[in-house]
PDB file of C-alpha atoms and ligand atoms in Angstrom:
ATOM      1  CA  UNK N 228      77.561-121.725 -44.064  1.00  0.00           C
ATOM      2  CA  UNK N 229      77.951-118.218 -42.967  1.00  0.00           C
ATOM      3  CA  UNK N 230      74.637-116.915 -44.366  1.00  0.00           C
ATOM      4  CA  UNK N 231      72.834-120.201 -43.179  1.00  0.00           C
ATOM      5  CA  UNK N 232      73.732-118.799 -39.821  1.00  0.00           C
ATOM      6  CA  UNK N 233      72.679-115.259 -40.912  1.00  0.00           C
ATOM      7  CA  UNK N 234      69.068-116.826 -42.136  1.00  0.00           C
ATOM      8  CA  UNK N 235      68.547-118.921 -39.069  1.00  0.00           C
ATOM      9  CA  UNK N 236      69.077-115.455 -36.746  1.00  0.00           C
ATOM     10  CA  UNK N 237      66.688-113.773 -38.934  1.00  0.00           C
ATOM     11  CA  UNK N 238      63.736-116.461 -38.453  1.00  0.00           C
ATOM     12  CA  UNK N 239      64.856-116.073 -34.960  1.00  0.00           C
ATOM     13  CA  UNK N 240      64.449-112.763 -34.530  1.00  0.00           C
ATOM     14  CA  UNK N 241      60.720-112.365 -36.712  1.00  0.00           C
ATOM     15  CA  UNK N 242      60.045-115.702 -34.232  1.00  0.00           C
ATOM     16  CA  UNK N 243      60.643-112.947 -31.073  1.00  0.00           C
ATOM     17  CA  UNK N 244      58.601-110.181 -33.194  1.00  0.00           C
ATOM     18  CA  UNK N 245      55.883-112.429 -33.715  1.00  0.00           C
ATOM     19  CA  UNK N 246      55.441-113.878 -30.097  1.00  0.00           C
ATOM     20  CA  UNK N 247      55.884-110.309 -28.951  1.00  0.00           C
ATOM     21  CA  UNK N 248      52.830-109.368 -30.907  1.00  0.00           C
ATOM     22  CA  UNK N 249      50.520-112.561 -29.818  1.00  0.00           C
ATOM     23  CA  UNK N 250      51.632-111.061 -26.278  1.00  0.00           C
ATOM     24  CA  UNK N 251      49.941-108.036 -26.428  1.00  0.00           C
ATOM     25  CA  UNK N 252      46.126-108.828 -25.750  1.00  0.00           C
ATOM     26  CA  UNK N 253      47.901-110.463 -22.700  1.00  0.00           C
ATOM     27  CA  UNK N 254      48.206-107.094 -21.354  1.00  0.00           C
ATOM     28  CA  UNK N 255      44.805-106.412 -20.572  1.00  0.00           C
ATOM     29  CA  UNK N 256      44.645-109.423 -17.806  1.00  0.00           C
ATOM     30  CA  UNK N 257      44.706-112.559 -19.391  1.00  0.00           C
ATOM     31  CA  UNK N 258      47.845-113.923 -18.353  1.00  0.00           C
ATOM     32  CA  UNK N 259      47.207-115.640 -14.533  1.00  0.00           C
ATOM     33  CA  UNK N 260      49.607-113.098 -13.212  1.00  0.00           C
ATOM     34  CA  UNK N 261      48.196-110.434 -14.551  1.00  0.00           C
ATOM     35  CA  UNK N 262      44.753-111.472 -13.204  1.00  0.00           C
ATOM     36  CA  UNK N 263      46.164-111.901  -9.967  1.00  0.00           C
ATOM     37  CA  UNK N 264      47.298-108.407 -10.329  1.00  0.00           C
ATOM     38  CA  UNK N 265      44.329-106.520 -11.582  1.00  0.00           C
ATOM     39  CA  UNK N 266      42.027-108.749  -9.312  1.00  0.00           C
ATOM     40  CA  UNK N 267      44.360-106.997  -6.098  1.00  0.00           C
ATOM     41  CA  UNK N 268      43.624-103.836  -7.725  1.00  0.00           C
ATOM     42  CA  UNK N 269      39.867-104.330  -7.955  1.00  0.00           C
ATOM     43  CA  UNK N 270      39.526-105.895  -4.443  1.00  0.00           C
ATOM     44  CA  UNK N 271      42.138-102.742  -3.426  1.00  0.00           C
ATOM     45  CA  UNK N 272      40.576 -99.870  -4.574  1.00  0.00           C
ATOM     46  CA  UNK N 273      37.323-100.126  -5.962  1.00  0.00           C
ATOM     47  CA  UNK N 274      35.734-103.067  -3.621  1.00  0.00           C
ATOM     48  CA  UNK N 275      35.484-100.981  -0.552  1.00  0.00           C
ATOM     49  CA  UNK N 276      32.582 -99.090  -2.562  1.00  0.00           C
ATOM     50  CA  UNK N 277      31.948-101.284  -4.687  1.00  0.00           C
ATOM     51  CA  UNK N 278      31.838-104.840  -3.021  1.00  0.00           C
ATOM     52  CA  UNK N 279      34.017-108.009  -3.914  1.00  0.00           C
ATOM     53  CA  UNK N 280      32.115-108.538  -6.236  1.00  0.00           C
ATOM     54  CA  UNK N 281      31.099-105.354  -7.672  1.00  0.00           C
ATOM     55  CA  UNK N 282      27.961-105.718  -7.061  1.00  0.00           C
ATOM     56  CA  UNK N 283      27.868-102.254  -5.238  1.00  0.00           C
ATOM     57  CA  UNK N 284      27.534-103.474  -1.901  1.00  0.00           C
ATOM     58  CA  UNK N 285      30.936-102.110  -0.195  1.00  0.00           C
ATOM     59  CA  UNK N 286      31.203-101.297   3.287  1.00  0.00           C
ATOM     60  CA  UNK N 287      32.527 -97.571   2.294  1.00  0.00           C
ATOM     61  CA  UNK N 288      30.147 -97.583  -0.174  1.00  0.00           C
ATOM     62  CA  UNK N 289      27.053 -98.385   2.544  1.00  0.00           C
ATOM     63  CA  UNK N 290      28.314 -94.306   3.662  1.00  0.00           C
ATOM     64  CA  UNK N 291      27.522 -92.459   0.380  1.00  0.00           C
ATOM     65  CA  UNK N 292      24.733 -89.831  -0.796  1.00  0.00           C
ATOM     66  CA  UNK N 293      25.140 -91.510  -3.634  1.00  0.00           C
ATOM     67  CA  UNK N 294      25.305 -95.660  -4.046  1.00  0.00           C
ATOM     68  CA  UNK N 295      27.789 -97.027  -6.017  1.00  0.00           C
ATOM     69  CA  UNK N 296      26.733 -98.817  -9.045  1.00  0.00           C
ATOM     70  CA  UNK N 297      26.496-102.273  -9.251  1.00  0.00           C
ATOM     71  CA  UNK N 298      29.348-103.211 -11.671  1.00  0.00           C
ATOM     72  CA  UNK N 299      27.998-106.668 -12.969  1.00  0.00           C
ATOM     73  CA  UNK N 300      25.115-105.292 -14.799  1.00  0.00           C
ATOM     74  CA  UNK N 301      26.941-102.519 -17.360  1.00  0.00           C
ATOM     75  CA  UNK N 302      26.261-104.646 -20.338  1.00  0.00           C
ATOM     76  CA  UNK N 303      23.083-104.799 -18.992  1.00  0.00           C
ATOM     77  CA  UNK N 304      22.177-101.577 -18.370  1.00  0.00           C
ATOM     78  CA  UNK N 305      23.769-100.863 -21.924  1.00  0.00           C
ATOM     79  CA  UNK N 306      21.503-103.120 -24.353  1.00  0.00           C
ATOM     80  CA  UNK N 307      23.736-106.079 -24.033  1.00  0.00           C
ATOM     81  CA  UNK N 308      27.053-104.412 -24.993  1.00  0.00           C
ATOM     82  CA  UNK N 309      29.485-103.406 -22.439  1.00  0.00           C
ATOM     83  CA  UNK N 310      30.637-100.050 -23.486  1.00  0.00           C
ATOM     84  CA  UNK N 311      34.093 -99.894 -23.108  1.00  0.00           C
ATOM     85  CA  UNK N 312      35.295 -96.402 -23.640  1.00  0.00           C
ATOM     86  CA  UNK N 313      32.489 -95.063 -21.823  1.00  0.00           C
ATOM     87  CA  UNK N 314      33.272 -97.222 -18.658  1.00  0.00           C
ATOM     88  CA  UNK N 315      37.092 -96.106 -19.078  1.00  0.00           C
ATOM     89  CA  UNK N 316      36.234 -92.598 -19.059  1.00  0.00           C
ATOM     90  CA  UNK N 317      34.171 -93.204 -16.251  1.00  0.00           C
ATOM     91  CA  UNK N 318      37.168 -94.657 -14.213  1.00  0.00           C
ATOM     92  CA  UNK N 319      39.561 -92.861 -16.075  1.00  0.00           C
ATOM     93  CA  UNK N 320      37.107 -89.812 -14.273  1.00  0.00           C
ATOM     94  CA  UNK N 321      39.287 -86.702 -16.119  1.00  0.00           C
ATOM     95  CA  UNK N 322      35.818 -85.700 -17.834  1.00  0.00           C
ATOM     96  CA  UNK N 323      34.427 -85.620 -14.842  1.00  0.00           C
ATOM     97  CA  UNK N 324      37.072 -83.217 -13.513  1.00  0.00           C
ATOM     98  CA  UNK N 325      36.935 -80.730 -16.527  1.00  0.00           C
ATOM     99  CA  UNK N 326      33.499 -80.512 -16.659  1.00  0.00           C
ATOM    100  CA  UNK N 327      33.743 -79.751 -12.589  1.00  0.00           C
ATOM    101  CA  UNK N 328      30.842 -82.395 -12.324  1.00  0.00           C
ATOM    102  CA  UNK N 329      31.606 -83.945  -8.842  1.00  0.00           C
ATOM    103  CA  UNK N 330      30.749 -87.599  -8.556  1.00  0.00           C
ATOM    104  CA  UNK N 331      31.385 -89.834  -5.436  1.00  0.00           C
ATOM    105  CA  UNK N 332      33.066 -92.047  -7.491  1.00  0.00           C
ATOM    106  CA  UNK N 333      37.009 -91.249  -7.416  1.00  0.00           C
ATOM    107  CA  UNK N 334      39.289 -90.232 -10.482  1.00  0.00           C
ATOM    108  CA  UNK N 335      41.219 -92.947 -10.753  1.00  0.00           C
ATOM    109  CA  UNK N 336      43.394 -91.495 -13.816  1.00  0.00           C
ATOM    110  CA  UNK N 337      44.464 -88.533 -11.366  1.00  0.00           C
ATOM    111  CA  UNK N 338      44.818 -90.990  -8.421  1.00  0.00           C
ATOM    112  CA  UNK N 339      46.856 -94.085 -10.368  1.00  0.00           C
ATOM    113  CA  UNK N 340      49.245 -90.868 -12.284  1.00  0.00           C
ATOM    114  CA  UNK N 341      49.952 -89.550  -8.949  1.00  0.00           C
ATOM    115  CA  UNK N 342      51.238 -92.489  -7.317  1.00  0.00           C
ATOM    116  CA  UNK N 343      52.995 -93.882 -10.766  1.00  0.00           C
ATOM    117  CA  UNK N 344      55.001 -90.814 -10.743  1.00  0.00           C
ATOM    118  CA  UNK N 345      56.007 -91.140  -6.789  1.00  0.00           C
ATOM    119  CA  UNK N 346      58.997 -89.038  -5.601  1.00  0.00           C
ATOM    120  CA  UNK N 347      59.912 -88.343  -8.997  1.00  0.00           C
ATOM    121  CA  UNK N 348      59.951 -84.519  -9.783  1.00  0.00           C
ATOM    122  CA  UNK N 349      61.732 -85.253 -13.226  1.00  0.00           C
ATOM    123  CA  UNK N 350      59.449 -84.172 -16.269  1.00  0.00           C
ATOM    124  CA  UNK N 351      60.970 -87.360 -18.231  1.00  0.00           C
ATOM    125  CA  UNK N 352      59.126 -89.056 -15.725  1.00  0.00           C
ATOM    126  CA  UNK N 353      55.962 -88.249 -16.507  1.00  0.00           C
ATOM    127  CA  UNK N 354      55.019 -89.555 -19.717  1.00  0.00           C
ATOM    128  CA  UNK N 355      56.024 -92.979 -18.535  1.00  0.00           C
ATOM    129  CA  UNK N 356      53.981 -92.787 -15.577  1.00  0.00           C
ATOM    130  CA  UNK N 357      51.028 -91.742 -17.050  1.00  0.00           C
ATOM    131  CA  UNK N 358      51.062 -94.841 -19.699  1.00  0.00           C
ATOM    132  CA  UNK N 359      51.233 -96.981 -16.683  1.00  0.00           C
ATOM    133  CA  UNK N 360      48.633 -95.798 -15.198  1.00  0.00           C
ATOM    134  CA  UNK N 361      46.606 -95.615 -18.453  1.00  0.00           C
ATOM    135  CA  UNK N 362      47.445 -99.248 -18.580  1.00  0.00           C
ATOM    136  CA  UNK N 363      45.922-100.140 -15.314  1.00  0.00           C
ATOM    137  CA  UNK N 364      42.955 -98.638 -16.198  1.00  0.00           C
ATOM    138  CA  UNK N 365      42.770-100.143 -19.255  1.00  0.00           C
ATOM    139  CA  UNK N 366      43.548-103.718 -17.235  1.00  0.00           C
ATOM    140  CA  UNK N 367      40.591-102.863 -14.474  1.00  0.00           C
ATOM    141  CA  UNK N 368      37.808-101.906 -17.531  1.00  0.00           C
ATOM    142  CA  UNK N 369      38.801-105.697 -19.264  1.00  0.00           C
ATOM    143  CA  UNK N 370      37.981-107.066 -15.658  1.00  0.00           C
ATOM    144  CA  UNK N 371      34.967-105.063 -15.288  1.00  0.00           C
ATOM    145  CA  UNK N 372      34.234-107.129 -18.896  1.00  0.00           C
ATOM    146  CA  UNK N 373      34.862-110.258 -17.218  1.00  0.00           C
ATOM    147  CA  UNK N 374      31.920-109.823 -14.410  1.00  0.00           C
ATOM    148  CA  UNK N 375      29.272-109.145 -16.331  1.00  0.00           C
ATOM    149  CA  UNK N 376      25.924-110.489 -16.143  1.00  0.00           C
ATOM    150  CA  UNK N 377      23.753-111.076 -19.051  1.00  0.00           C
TER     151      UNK N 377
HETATM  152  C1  HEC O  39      34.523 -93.911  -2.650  1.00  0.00           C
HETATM  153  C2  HEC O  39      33.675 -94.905  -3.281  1.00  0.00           C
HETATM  154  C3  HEC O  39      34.046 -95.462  -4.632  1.00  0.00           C
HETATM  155  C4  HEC O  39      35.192 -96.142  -4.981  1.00  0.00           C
HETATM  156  C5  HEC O  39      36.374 -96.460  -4.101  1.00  0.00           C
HETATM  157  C6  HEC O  39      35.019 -96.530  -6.370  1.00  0.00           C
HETATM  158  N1  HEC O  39      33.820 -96.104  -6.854  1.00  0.00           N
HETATM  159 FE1  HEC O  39      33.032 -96.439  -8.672  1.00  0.00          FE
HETATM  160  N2  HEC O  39      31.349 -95.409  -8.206  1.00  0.00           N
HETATM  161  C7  HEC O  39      31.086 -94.869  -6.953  1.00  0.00           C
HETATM  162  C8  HEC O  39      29.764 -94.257  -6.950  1.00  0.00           C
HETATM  163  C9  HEC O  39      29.116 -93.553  -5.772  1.00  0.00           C
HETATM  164  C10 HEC O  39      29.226 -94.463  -8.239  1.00  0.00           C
HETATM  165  C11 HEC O  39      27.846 -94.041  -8.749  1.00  0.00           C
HETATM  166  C12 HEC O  39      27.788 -92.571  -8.980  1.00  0.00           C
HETATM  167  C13 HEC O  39      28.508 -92.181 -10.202  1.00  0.00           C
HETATM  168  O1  HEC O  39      28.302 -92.825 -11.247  1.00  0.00           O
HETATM  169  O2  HEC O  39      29.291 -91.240 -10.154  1.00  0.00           O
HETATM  170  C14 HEC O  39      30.259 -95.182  -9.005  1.00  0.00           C
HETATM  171  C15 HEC O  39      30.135 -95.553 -10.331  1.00  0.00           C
HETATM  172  C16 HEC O  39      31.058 -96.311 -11.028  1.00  0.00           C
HETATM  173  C17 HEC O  39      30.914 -96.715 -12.413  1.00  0.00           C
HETATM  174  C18 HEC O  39      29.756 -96.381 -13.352  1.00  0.00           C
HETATM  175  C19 HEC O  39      28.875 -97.615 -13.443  1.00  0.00           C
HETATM  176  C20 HEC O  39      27.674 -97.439 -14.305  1.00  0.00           C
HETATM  177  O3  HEC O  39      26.839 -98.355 -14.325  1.00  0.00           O
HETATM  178  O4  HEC O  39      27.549 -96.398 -14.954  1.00  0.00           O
HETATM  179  C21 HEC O  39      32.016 -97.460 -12.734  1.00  0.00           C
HETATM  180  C22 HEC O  39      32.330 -98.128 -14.064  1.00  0.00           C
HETATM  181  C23 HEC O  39      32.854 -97.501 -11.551  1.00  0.00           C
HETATM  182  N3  HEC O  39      32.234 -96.800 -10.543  1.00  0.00           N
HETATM  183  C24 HEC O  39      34.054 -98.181 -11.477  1.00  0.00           C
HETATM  184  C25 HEC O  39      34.906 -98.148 -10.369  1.00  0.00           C
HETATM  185  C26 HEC O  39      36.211 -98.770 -10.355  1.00  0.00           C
HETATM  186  C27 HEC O  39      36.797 -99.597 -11.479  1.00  0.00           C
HETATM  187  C28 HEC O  39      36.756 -98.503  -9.129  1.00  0.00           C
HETATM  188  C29 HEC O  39      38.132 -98.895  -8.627  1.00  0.00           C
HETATM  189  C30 HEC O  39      39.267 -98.513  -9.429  1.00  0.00           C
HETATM  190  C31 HEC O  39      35.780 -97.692  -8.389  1.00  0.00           C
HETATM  191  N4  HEC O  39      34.683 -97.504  -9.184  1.00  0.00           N
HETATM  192  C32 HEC O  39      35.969 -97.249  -7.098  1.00  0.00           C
HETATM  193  C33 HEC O  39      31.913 -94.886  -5.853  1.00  0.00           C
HETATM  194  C34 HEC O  39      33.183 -95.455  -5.809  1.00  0.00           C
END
């Protein structure tokens, strides 16, 4: 009886393991929540350049030397495959800031850092805060995925 029990919490427990894995991909927006959530980021911070729809037509954007791409035609612009490290570095913008290229276009991986770590001035802090903000990235480049024209 007692290692029927034992067996039964076992299953249970590779059950949790295994749903906790099919979760995963989840995490990049396609839960509704999360696309609720990484749609408020888009519309938030990168629709003012570049438009509700990304199709570079922003209000902020209208301002600029330099126009802010239109963000349905990557795949496009890319023979048909969207490049996804390329766009992440692009958001991501640290390259940018080593290389001391200036762009127009913000660095989100600075910006998204700075506000995950808040108040905090604990170093523990950090690491933490910089995998959430890694993670919105990574949720605003699967959007970017989502809106592109063929
Ligand atoms: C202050 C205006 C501004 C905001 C806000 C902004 N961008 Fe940009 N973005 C630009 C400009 C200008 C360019 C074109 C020049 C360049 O590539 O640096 C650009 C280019 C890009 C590119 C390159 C597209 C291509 O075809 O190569 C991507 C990807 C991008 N932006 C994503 C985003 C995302 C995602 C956000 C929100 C998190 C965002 N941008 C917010 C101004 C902005």
């Amino acid at each position: 009886m007692r290692h029927i029990r034992f067996i039964s919490l076992i299953a249970t427990c590779l059950c949790i393991a295994a749903s906790g894995l099919v979760a995963l991909p989840a995490i990049a927006g396609s839960t509704e929540a999360d696309v609720e959530a990484v749609t408020k980021e888009f519309q938030t911070y990168c629709a003012p350049c570049h438009g509700r729809e990304g199709r570079g037509d922003g209000a902020v954007g209208a301002g600029l030397d330099a126009r802010p791409a239109d963000l349905t035609q990557i795949t496009k612009h890319n023979g048909g495959t969207f490049p996804f490290e390329a766009v992440y570095a692009k958001v991501e913008g640290i390259d940018n800031m080593k290389a001391h290229r200036s762009s127009e276009m913000p660095v989100w991986g600075f910006w998204f850092v700075t506000q995950e770590v808040g108040d905090s001035t604990s170093l523990a802090d950090a690491k933490p805060a910089e995998d959430r903000a890694r993670r919105r990235i990574l949720a605003i480049v699967t959007f970017l995925k989502t809106i592109q024209e063929k």
